[in-house]
mmCIF file of N, CA and C in Angstrom:
data_model
loop_
_atom_site.group_PDB
_atom_site.id
_atom_site.type_symbol
_atom_site.label_atom_id
_atom_site.label_comp_id
_atom_site.label_asym_id
_atom_site.label_seq_id
_atom_site.Cartn_x
_atom_site.Cartn_y
_atom_site.Cartn_z
ATOM 1 N N MET A 1 -1.804 -17.887 1.560
ATOM 2 C CA MET A 1 -2.933 -17.494 0.741
ATOM 3 C C MET A 1 -2.698 -16.087 0.214
ATOM 4 N N ALA A 2 -2.865 -15.894 -1.081
ATOM 5 C CA ALA A 2 -2.674 -14.586 -1.703
ATOM 6 C C ALA A 2 -3.952 -13.754 -1.575
ATOM 7 N N HIS A 3 -3.765 -12.461 -1.487
ATOM 8 C CA HIS A 3 -4.884 -11.530 -1.440
ATOM 9 C C HIS A 3 -4.756 -10.549 -2.592
ATOM 10 N N ARG A 4 -5.891 -10.162 -3.164
ATOM 11 C CA ARG A 4 -5.896 -9.208 -4.264
ATOM 12 C C ARG A 4 -5.988 -7.805 -3.694
ATOM 13 N N VAL A 5 -5.075 -6.938 -4.169
ATOM 14 C CA VAL A 5 -5.062 -5.529 -3.802
ATOM 15 C C VAL A 5 -5.430 -4.728 -5.039
ATOM 16 N N THR A 6 -6.327 -3.778 -4.878
ATOM 17 C CA THR A 6 -6.719 -2.895 -5.969
ATOM 18 C C THR A 6 -6.341 -1.471 -5.601
ATOM 19 N N LEU A 7 -5.608 -0.825 -6.483
ATOM 20 C CA LEU A 7 -5.196 0.557 -6.265
ATOM 21 C C LEU A 7 -6.243 1.500 -6.827
ATOM 22 N N ARG A 8 -6.527 2.544 -6.087
ATOM 23 C CA ARG A 8 -7.464 3.555 -6.564
ATOM 24 C C ARG A 8 -6.740 4.869 -6.679
ATOM 25 N N PRO A 9 -7.061 5.685 -7.597
ATOM 26 C CA PRO A 9 -8.193 5.610 -8.512
ATOM 27 C C PRO A 9 -7.910 4.831 -9.793
ATOM 28 N N SER A 10 -6.696 4.282 -9.968
ATOM 29 C CA SER A 10 -6.343 3.647 -11.237
ATOM 30 C C SER A 10 -7.132 2.379 -11.522
ATOM 31 N N GLY A 11 -7.511 1.631 -10.470
ATOM 32 C CA GLY A 11 -8.203 0.371 -10.671
ATOM 33 C C GLY A 11 -7.266 -0.796 -10.931
ATOM 34 N N HIS A 12 -5.961 -0.553 -10.995
ATOM 35 C CA HIS A 12 -5.004 -1.638 -11.193
ATOM 36 C C HIS A 12 -4.999 -2.536 -9.964
ATOM 37 N N SER A 13 -4.842 -3.826 -10.203
ATOM 38 C CA SER A 13 -4.829 -4.748 -9.071
ATOM 39 C C SER A 13 -3.742 -5.785 -9.265
ATOM 40 N N TYR A 14 -3.340 -6.383 -8.157
ATOM 41 C CA TYR A 14 -2.310 -7.400 -8.170
ATOM 42 C C TYR A 14 -2.462 -8.269 -6.932
ATOM 43 N N GLU A 15 -1.834 -9.443 -6.982
ATOM 44 C CA GLU A 15 -1.882 -10.390 -5.882
ATOM 45 C C GLU A 15 -0.735 -10.105 -4.911
ATOM 46 N N VAL A 16 -1.035 -10.238 -3.638
ATOM 47 C CA VAL A 16 -0.011 -10.131 -2.599
ATOM 48 C C VAL A 16 0.080 -11.493 -1.920
ATOM 49 N N GLU A 17 1.203 -12.138 -2.106
ATOM 50 C CA GLU A 17 1.421 -13.460 -1.501
ATOM 51 C C GLU A 17 1.582 -13.326 0.008
ATOM 52 N N GLU A 18 1.253 -14.383 0.712
ATOM 53 C CA GLU A 18 1.393 -14.439 2.166
ATOM 54 C C GLU A 18 2.802 -14.004 2.569
ATOM 55 N N GLY A 19 2.887 -13.105 3.538
ATOM 56 C CA GLY A 19 4.171 -12.649 4.048
ATOM 57 C C GLY A 19 4.764 -11.448 3.347
ATOM 58 N N LYS A 20 4.224 -11.062 2.179
ATOM 59 C CA LYS A 20 4.732 -9.899 1.454
ATOM 60 C C LYS A 20 3.949 -8.656 1.834
ATOM 61 N N THR A 21 4.607 -7.513 1.741
ATOM 62 C CA THR A 21 3.917 -6.258 1.997
ATOM 63 C C THR A 21 3.203 -5.796 0.725
ATOM 64 N N VAL A 22 2.249 -4.912 0.905
ATOM 65 C CA VAL A 22 1.519 -4.338 -0.229
ATOM 66 C C VAL A 22 2.497 -3.634 -1.167
ATOM 67 N N LEU A 23 3.455 -2.908 -0.603
ATOM 68 C CA LEU A 23 4.444 -2.204 -1.422
ATOM 69 C C LEU A 23 5.297 -3.164 -2.226
ATOM 70 N N GLN A 24 5.892 -4.165 -1.574
ATOM 71 C CA GLN A 24 6.793 -5.072 -2.277
ATOM 72 C C GLN A 24 6.071 -5.830 -3.385
ATOM 73 N N ALA A 25 4.862 -6.276 -3.123
ATOM 74 C CA ALA A 25 4.102 -6.992 -4.148
ATOM 75 C C ALA A 25 3.777 -6.071 -5.325
ATOM 76 N N GLY A 26 3.459 -4.811 -5.051
ATOM 77 C CA GLY A 26 3.193 -3.855 -6.124
ATOM 78 C C GLY A 26 4.424 -3.602 -6.973
ATOM 79 N N LEU A 27 5.567 -3.447 -6.327
ATOM 80 C CA LEU A 27 6.820 -3.261 -7.070
ATOM 81 C C LEU A 27 7.128 -4.502 -7.897
ATOM 82 N N ASP A 28 6.926 -5.681 -7.307
ATOM 83 C CA ASP A 28 7.161 -6.934 -8.033
ATOM 84 C C ASP A 28 6.223 -7.083 -9.226
ATOM 85 N N ALA A 29 5.018 -6.508 -9.116
ATOM 86 C CA ALA A 29 4.039 -6.586 -10.205
ATOM 87 C C ALA A 29 4.322 -5.556 -11.305
ATOM 88 N N GLY A 30 5.332 -4.701 -11.087
ATOM 89 C CA GLY A 30 5.717 -3.749 -12.125
ATOM 90 C C GLY A 30 5.188 -2.345 -11.948
ATOM 91 N N TYR A 31 4.633 -2.041 -10.785
ATOM 92 C CA TYR A 31 4.129 -0.695 -10.531
ATOM 93 C C TYR A 31 5.159 0.111 -9.767
ATOM 94 N N MET A 32 5.301 1.366 -10.145
ATOM 95 C CA MET A 32 6.201 2.266 -9.437
ATOM 96 C C MET A 32 5.369 3.006 -8.401
ATOM 97 N N LEU A 33 5.492 2.584 -7.165
ATOM 98 C CA LEU A 33 4.747 3.170 -6.061
ATOM 99 C C LEU A 33 5.697 4.037 -5.242
ATOM 100 N N PRO A 34 5.184 5.094 -4.629
ATOM 101 C CA PRO A 34 6.061 5.960 -3.849
ATOM 102 C C PRO A 34 6.538 5.274 -2.565
ATOM 103 N N TYR A 35 7.840 5.345 -2.319
ATOM 104 C CA TYR A 35 8.412 4.822 -1.078
ATOM 105 C C TYR A 35 9.795 5.434 -0.916
ATOM 106 N N SER A 36 10.339 5.289 0.264
ATOM 107 C CA SER A 36 11.695 5.744 0.497
ATOM 108 C C SER A 36 12.430 4.768 1.413
ATOM 109 N N CYS A 37 12.024 4.691 2.669
ATOM 110 C CA CYS A 37 12.819 3.965 3.667
ATOM 111 C C CYS A 37 12.555 2.467 3.717
ATOM 112 N N ARG A 38 11.362 2.032 3.386
ATOM 113 C CA ARG A 38 10.912 0.639 3.514
ATOM 114 C C ARG A 38 10.936 0.136 4.954
ATOM 115 N N ALA A 39 11.057 1.041 5.904
ATOM 116 C CA ALA A 39 11.146 0.655 7.307
ATOM 117 C C ALA A 39 9.999 1.209 8.141
ATOM 118 N N GLY A 40 9.055 1.902 7.512
ATOM 119 C CA GLY A 40 7.907 2.432 8.236
ATOM 120 C C GLY A 40 8.174 3.695 9.018
ATOM 121 N N VAL A 41 9.170 4.481 8.591
ATOM 122 C CA VAL A 41 9.475 5.700 9.336
ATOM 123 C C VAL A 41 9.376 6.988 8.516
ATOM 124 N N CYS A 42 9.293 6.910 7.208
ATOM 125 C CA CYS A 42 9.284 8.147 6.420
ATOM 126 C C CYS A 42 7.878 8.577 5.994
ATOM 127 N N ARG A 43 6.929 7.671 5.990
ATOM 128 C CA ARG A 43 5.529 7.915 5.615
ATOM 129 C C ARG A 43 5.326 8.224 4.128
ATOM 130 N N THR A 44 6.345 8.061 3.314
ATOM 131 C CA THR A 44 6.215 8.308 1.878
ATOM 132 C C THR A 44 5.199 7.372 1.241
ATOM 133 N N CYS A 45 5.108 6.151 1.739
ATOM 134 C CA CYS A 45 4.235 5.136 1.143
ATOM 135 C C CYS A 45 2.852 5.092 1.773
ATOM 136 N N ARG A 46 2.503 6.075 2.573
ATOM 137 C CA ARG A 46 1.211 6.044 3.273
ATOM 138 C C ARG A 46 0.057 6.049 2.277
ATOM 139 N N GLY A 47 -0.883 5.160 2.485
ATOM 140 C CA GLY A 47 -2.076 5.075 1.660
ATOM 141 C C GLY A 47 -3.294 4.887 2.543
ATOM 142 N N THR A 48 -4.456 4.964 1.943
ATOM 143 C CA THR A 48 -5.708 4.810 2.668
ATOM 144 C C THR A 48 -6.359 3.494 2.283
ATOM 145 N N ILE A 49 -6.760 2.737 3.276
ATOM 146 C CA ILE A 49 -7.486 1.496 3.035
ATOM 147 C C ILE A 49 -8.953 1.869 2.850
ATOM 148 N N VAL A 50 -9.475 1.619 1.667
ATOM 149 C CA VAL A 50 -10.869 1.939 1.381
ATOM 150 C C VAL A 50 -11.767 0.814 1.885
ATOM 151 N N GLU A 51 -11.342 -0.420 1.661
ATOM 152 C CA GLU A 51 -12.047 -1.569 2.227
ATOM 153 C C GLU A 51 -11.067 -2.720 2.350
ATOM 154 N N GLY A 52 -11.317 -3.600 3.280
ATOM 155 C CA GLY A 52 -10.420 -4.712 3.536
ATOM 156 C C GLY A 52 -9.699 -4.530 4.857
ATOM 157 N N LYS A 53 -8.843 -5.486 5.174
ATOM 158 C CA LYS A 53 -8.123 -5.469 6.445
ATOM 159 C C LYS A 53 -6.650 -5.715 6.191
ATOM 160 N N VAL A 54 -5.812 -5.104 7.028
ATOM 161 C CA VAL A 54 -4.375 -5.322 6.926
ATOM 162 C C VAL A 54 -3.784 -5.601 8.301
ATOM 163 N N ASP A 55 -2.655 -6.269 8.281
ATOM 164 C CA ASP A 55 -1.774 -6.338 9.432
ATOM 165 C C ASP A 55 -0.858 -5.131 9.240
ATOM 166 N N TYR A 56 -0.865 -4.197 10.165
ATOM 167 C CA TYR A 56 -0.113 -2.954 9.999
ATOM 168 C C TYR A 56 1.388 -3.142 10.085
ATOM 169 N N GLY A 57 1.840 -4.273 10.593
ATOM 170 C CA GLY A 57 3.264 -4.536 10.668
ATOM 171 C C GLY A 57 3.929 -3.812 11.818
ATOM 172 N N ALA A 58 5.244 -3.788 11.786
ATOM 173 C CA ALA A 58 6.048 -3.198 12.859
ATOM 174 C C ALA A 58 6.202 -1.698 12.644
ATOM 175 N N VAL A 59 5.133 -0.969 12.880
ATOM 176 C CA VAL A 59 5.153 0.482 12.693
ATOM 177 C C VAL A 59 5.061 1.149 14.055
ATOM 178 N N HIS A 60 5.994 2.026 14.333
ATOM 179 C CA HIS A 60 5.982 2.765 15.602
ATOM 180 C C HIS A 60 4.830 3.768 15.582
ATOM 181 N N ALA A 61 4.195 3.961 16.720
ATOM 182 C CA ALA A 61 3.036 4.862 16.830
ATOM 183 C C ALA A 61 3.363 6.301 16.450
ATOM 184 N N THR A 62 4.628 6.689 16.487
ATOM 185 C CA THR A 62 5.022 8.031 16.044
ATOM 186 C C THR A 62 4.708 8.229 14.569
ATOM 187 N N TYR A 63 4.881 7.172 13.772
ATOM 188 C CA TYR A 63 4.734 7.270 12.325
ATOM 189 C C TYR A 63 3.361 6.856 11.825
ATOM 190 N N LEU A 64 2.654 6.050 12.606
ATOM 191 C CA LEU A 64 1.286 5.664 12.266
ATOM 192 C C LEU A 64 0.504 5.489 13.566
ATOM 193 N N PRO A 65 0.029 6.610 14.119
ATOM 194 C CA PRO A 65 -0.709 6.518 15.379
ATOM 195 C C PRO A 65 -2.058 5.831 15.191
ATOM 196 N N ASP A 66 -2.641 5.380 16.289
ATOM 197 C CA ASP A 66 -3.950 4.726 16.234
ATOM 198 C C ASP A 66 -5.001 5.630 15.595
ATOM 199 N N SER A 67 -4.869 6.930 15.777
ATOM 200 C CA SER A 67 -5.838 7.853 15.167
ATOM 201 C C SER A 67 -5.763 7.796 13.641
ATOM 202 N N ASP A 68 -4.565 7.608 13.083
ATOM 203 C CA ASP A 68 -4.425 7.455 11.633
ATOM 204 C C ASP A 68 -4.982 6.114 11.173
ATOM 205 N N LYS A 69 -4.723 5.059 11.942
ATOM 206 C CA LYS A 69 -5.271 3.745 11.602
ATOM 207 C C LYS A 69 -6.797 3.804 11.580
ATOM 208 N N ALA A 70 -7.376 4.518 12.534
ATOM 209 C CA ALA A 70 -8.835 4.655 12.597
ATOM 210 C C ALA A 70 -9.386 5.379 11.374
ATOM 211 N N LYS A 71 -8.589 6.230 10.757
ATOM 212 C CA LYS A 71 -8.992 6.946 9.538
ATOM 213 C C LYS A 71 -8.727 6.118 8.290
ATOM 214 N N GLY A 72 -8.139 4.935 8.455
ATOM 215 C CA GLY A 72 -7.905 4.047 7.324
ATOM 216 C C GLY A 72 -6.506 4.111 6.740
ATOM 217 N N PHE A 73 -5.593 4.864 7.343
ATOM 218 C CA PHE A 73 -4.243 4.960 6.806
ATOM 219 C C PHE A 73 -3.415 3.724 7.144
ATOM 220 N N ALA A 74 -2.485 3.405 6.256
ATOM 221 C CA ALA A 74 -1.511 2.335 6.479
ATOM 222 C C ALA A 74 -0.229 2.720 5.764
ATOM 223 N N LEU A 75 0.876 2.219 6.252
ATOM 224 C CA LEU A 75 2.162 2.387 5.562
ATOM 225 C C LEU A 75 2.379 1.134 4.727
ATOM 226 N N LEU A 76 2.349 1.299 3.406
ATOM 227 C CA LEU A 76 2.331 0.147 2.514
ATOM 228 C C LEU A 76 3.615 -0.660 2.543
ATOM 229 N N CYS A 77 4.711 -0.058 3.041
ATOM 230 C CA CYS A 77 5.959 -0.816 3.154
ATOM 231 C C CYS A 77 5.909 -1.813 4.299
ATOM 232 N N GLN A 78 4.946 -1.672 5.187
ATOM 233 C CA GLN A 78 4.805 -2.571 6.334
ATOM 234 C C GLN A 78 3.505 -3.364 6.300
ATOM 235 N N ALA A 79 2.487 -2.848 5.629
ATOM 236 C CA ALA A 79 1.147 -3.445 5.646
ATOM 237 C C ALA A 79 1.092 -4.736 4.838
ATOM 238 N N LYS A 80 0.462 -5.740 5.440
ATOM 239 C CA LYS A 80 0.228 -7.020 4.773
ATOM 240 C C LYS A 80 -1.273 -7.278 4.807
ATOM 241 N N PRO A 81 -1.879 -7.522 3.644
ATOM 242 C CA PRO A 81 -3.328 -7.716 3.615
ATOM 243 C C PRO A 81 -3.758 -8.974 4.356
ATOM 244 N N ARG A 82 -4.920 -8.866 5.008
ATOM 245 C CA ARG A 82 -5.540 -10.024 5.663
ATOM 246 C C ARG A 82 -6.829 -10.394 4.954
ATOM 247 N N ALA A 83 -7.234 -9.594 4.000
ATOM 248 C CA ALA A 83 -8.436 -9.834 3.193
ATOM 249 C C ALA A 83 -8.267 -9.037 1.909
ATOM 250 N N ALA A 84 -9.119 -9.301 0.919
ATOM 251 C CA ALA A 84 -9.067 -8.499 -0.312
ATOM 252 C C ALA A 84 -9.067 -7.037 0.088
ATOM 253 N N TRP A 85 -8.259 -6.242 -0.595
ATOM 254 C CA TRP A 85 -7.965 -4.895 -0.127
ATOM 255 C C TRP A 85 -8.098 -3.909 -1.264
ATOM 256 N N ASN A 86 -8.811 -2.838 -1.024
ATOM 257 C CA ASN A 86 -8.889 -1.740 -1.974
ATOM 258 C C ASN A 86 -8.221 -0.546 -1.328
ATOM 259 N N GLY A 87 -7.319 0.071 -2.025
ATOM 260 C CA GLY A 87 -6.602 1.203 -1.449
ATOM 261 C C GLY A 87 -6.566 2.385 -2.383
ATOM 262 N N TRP A 88 -6.399 3.527 -1.806
ATOM 263 C CA TRP A 88 -6.274 4.770 -2.560
ATOM 264 C C TRP A 88 -4.910 5.340 -2.263
ATOM 265 N N LYS A 89 -4.253 5.847 -3.271
ATOM 266 C CA LYS A 89 -2.946 6.460 -3.101
ATOM 267 C C LYS A 89 -3.008 7.911 -3.544
ATOM 268 N N ASN A 90 -2.167 8.730 -2.939
ATOM 269 C CA ASN A 90 -2.090 10.134 -3.318
ATOM 270 C C ASN A 90 -1.463 10.315 -4.693
ATOM 271 N N ARG A 91 -0.654 9.361 -5.113
ATOM 272 C CA ARG A 91 0.005 9.442 -6.414
ATOM 273 C C ARG A 91 -0.469 8.272 -7.259
ATOM 274 N N HIS A 92 -0.428 8.452 -8.574
ATOM 275 C CA HIS A 92 -0.821 7.365 -9.473
ATOM 276 C C HIS A 92 0.353 6.423 -9.661
ATOM 277 N N PRO A 93 0.135 5.113 -9.474
ATOM 278 C CA PRO A 93 1.220 4.171 -9.768
ATOM 279 C C PRO A 93 1.500 4.184 -11.259
ATOM 280 N N THR A 94 2.714 3.911 -11.612
ATOM 281 C CA THR A 94 3.109 3.904 -13.012
ATOM 282 C C THR A 94 3.629 2.515 -13.353
ATOM 283 N N SER A 95 3.203 2.002 -14.466
ATOM 284 C CA SER A 95 3.690 0.706 -14.920
ATOM 285 C C SER A 95 5.100 0.869 -15.455
ATOM 286 N N ARG A 96 6.017 0.011 -15.036
ATOM 287 C CA ARG A 96 7.390 0.082 -15.529
ATOM 288 C C ARG A 96 7.444 -0.239 -17.018
ATOM 289 N N SER A 97 6.554 -1.117 -17.449
ATOM 290 C CA SER A 97 6.629 -1.552 -18.846
ATOM 291 C C SER A 97 6.209 -0.450 -19.808
ATOM 292 N N SER A 98 5.225 0.352 -19.438
ATOM 293 C CA SER A 98 4.764 1.380 -20.371
ATOM 294 C C SER A 98 5.320 2.752 -20.028
ATOM 295 N N GLY A 99 5.676 2.974 -18.778
ATOM 296 C CA GLY A 99 6.151 4.281 -18.368
ATOM 297 C C GLY A 99 5.070 5.339 -18.355
ATOM 298 N N CYS A 100 3.810 4.942 -18.509
ATOM 299 C CA CYS A 100 2.695 5.894 -18.527
ATOM 300 C C CYS A 100 2.001 5.896 -17.181
ATOM 301 N N ALA A 101 1.502 7.065 -16.795
ATOM 302 C CA ALA A 101 0.754 7.155 -15.551
ATOM 303 C C ALA A 101 -0.527 6.355 -15.671
ATOM 304 N N CYS A 102 -0.827 5.568 -14.678
ATOM 305 C CA CYS A 102 -2.075 4.801 -14.657
ATOM 306 C C CYS A 102 -3.176 5.683 -14.099
ATOM 307 N N ARG A 103 -4.262 5.777 -14.765
ATOM 308 C CA ARG A 103 -5.360 6.624 -14.308
ATOM 309 C C ARG A 103 -6.646 5.853 -14.251
#
Protein backbone atom coordinates (compact mmCIF):
# COMPACT_ATOMS: atom_id res chain seq x y z
CA MET A 1 0.00 0.00 0.00
CA ALA A 2 1.39 3.40 -0.99
CA HIS A 3 1.38 6.35 1.38
CA ARG A 4 1.35 10.02 0.44
CA VAL A 5 4.18 12.15 1.82
CA THR A 6 3.92 15.93 1.82
CA LEU A 7 7.04 18.05 2.20
CA ARG A 8 6.85 21.29 4.12
CA PRO A 9 7.05 24.17 3.66
CA SER A 10 6.92 23.54 -0.12
CA GLY A 11 3.68 21.53 -0.06
CA HIS A 12 5.02 19.12 -2.69
CA SER A 13 3.81 15.58 -2.24
CA TYR A 14 4.51 12.16 -3.66
CA GLU A 15 3.60 8.52 -3.14
CA VAL A 16 5.87 6.16 -1.24
CA GLU A 17 5.35 2.55 -2.26
CA GLU A 18 5.47 -0.21 0.34
CA GLY A 19 9.07 -1.02 1.27
CA LYS A 20 10.58 2.24 -0.03
CA THR A 21 12.08 4.92 2.15
CA VAL A 22 10.81 8.50 2.17
CA LEU A 23 14.14 9.61 0.69
CA GLN A 24 14.26 7.08 -2.15
CA ALA A 25 10.66 7.75 -3.17
CA GLY A 26 11.32 11.51 -3.16
CA LEU A 27 14.40 11.09 -5.35
CA ASP A 28 12.42 8.80 -7.67
CA ALA A 29 9.69 11.47 -7.87
CA GLY A 30 12.28 13.98 -9.11
CA TYR A 31 13.03 15.94 -5.95
CA MET A 32 16.57 16.71 -4.89
CA LEU A 33 16.54 16.04 -1.16
CA PRO A 34 19.59 16.34 1.08
CA TYR A 35 21.36 13.05 1.82
CA SER A 36 24.82 11.59 1.95
CA CYS A 37 25.32 8.08 3.32
CA ARG A 38 21.88 6.45 2.81
CA ALA A 39 22.79 4.25 5.77
CA GLY A 40 21.36 6.28 8.66
CA VAL A 41 24.67 7.46 10.07
CA CYS A 42 25.35 10.96 8.73
CA ARG A 43 22.05 12.68 9.70
CA THR A 44 22.12 14.80 6.52
CA CYS A 45 18.60 13.64 5.63
CA ARG A 46 17.08 14.28 9.06
CA GLY A 47 13.58 15.73 8.88
CA THR A 48 10.70 16.36 11.25
CA ILE A 49 7.48 14.41 11.10
CA VAL A 50 4.69 16.96 11.47
CA GLU A 51 1.93 14.36 11.36
CA GLY A 52 1.71 10.69 10.49
CA LYS A 53 3.68 7.63 11.50
CA VAL A 54 6.87 6.03 10.25
CA ASP A 55 8.86 2.88 10.70
CA TYR A 56 12.21 4.41 11.69
CA GLY A 57 14.16 1.58 10.09
CA ALA A 58 17.56 0.27 11.10
CA VAL A 59 18.89 3.41 12.77
CA HIS A 60 21.39 3.14 15.60
CA ALA A 61 20.43 5.12 18.72
CA THR A 62 23.67 7.12 18.39
CA TYR A 63 22.31 8.76 15.23
CA LEU A 64 18.62 8.93 16.14
CA PRO A 65 18.08 8.58 19.88
CA ASP A 66 14.63 8.03 21.36
CA SER A 67 14.67 11.65 22.54
CA ASP A 68 14.92 12.80 18.90
CA LYS A 69 12.14 10.41 17.85
CA ALA A 70 9.97 11.89 20.62
CA LYS A 71 10.56 15.35 19.09
CA GLY A 72 9.38 14.04 15.71
CA PHE A 73 12.75 13.60 13.98
CA ALA A 74 13.40 10.80 11.48
CA LEU A 75 16.21 9.95 9.09
CA LEU A 76 14.51 9.94 5.71
CA CYS A 77 17.01 7.49 4.21
CA GLN A 78 15.69 4.86 6.64
CA ALA A 79 12.12 6.01 7.42
CA LYS A 80 9.21 4.22 5.78
CA PRO A 81 5.74 5.72 6.19
CA ARG A 82 3.04 3.73 7.98
CA ALA A 83 0.35 6.36 7.37
CA ALA A 84 -0.06 9.55 5.34
CA TRP A 85 2.89 11.67 6.35
CA ASN A 86 3.58 15.37 6.47
CA GLY A 87 7.18 16.36 6.97
CA TRP A 88 9.24 19.48 7.27
CA LYS A 89 12.77 19.75 5.96
CA ASN A 90 15.49 22.24 6.79
CA ARG A 91 16.20 22.66 3.08
CA HIS A 92 13.79 23.16 0.20
CA PRO A 93 13.57 20.20 -2.17
CA THR A 94 14.33 21.10 -5.75
CA SER A 95 12.64 19.59 -8.76
CA ARG A 96 15.14 18.06 -11.17
CA SER A 97 12.99 19.01 -14.12
CA SER A 98 12.85 22.73 -13.39
CA GLY A 99 15.98 23.21 -11.31
CA CYS A 100 14.08 25.81 -9.26
CA ALA A 101 13.79 25.81 -5.50
CA CYS A 102 10.36 24.67 -4.38
CA ARG A 103 8.81 27.07 -1.92
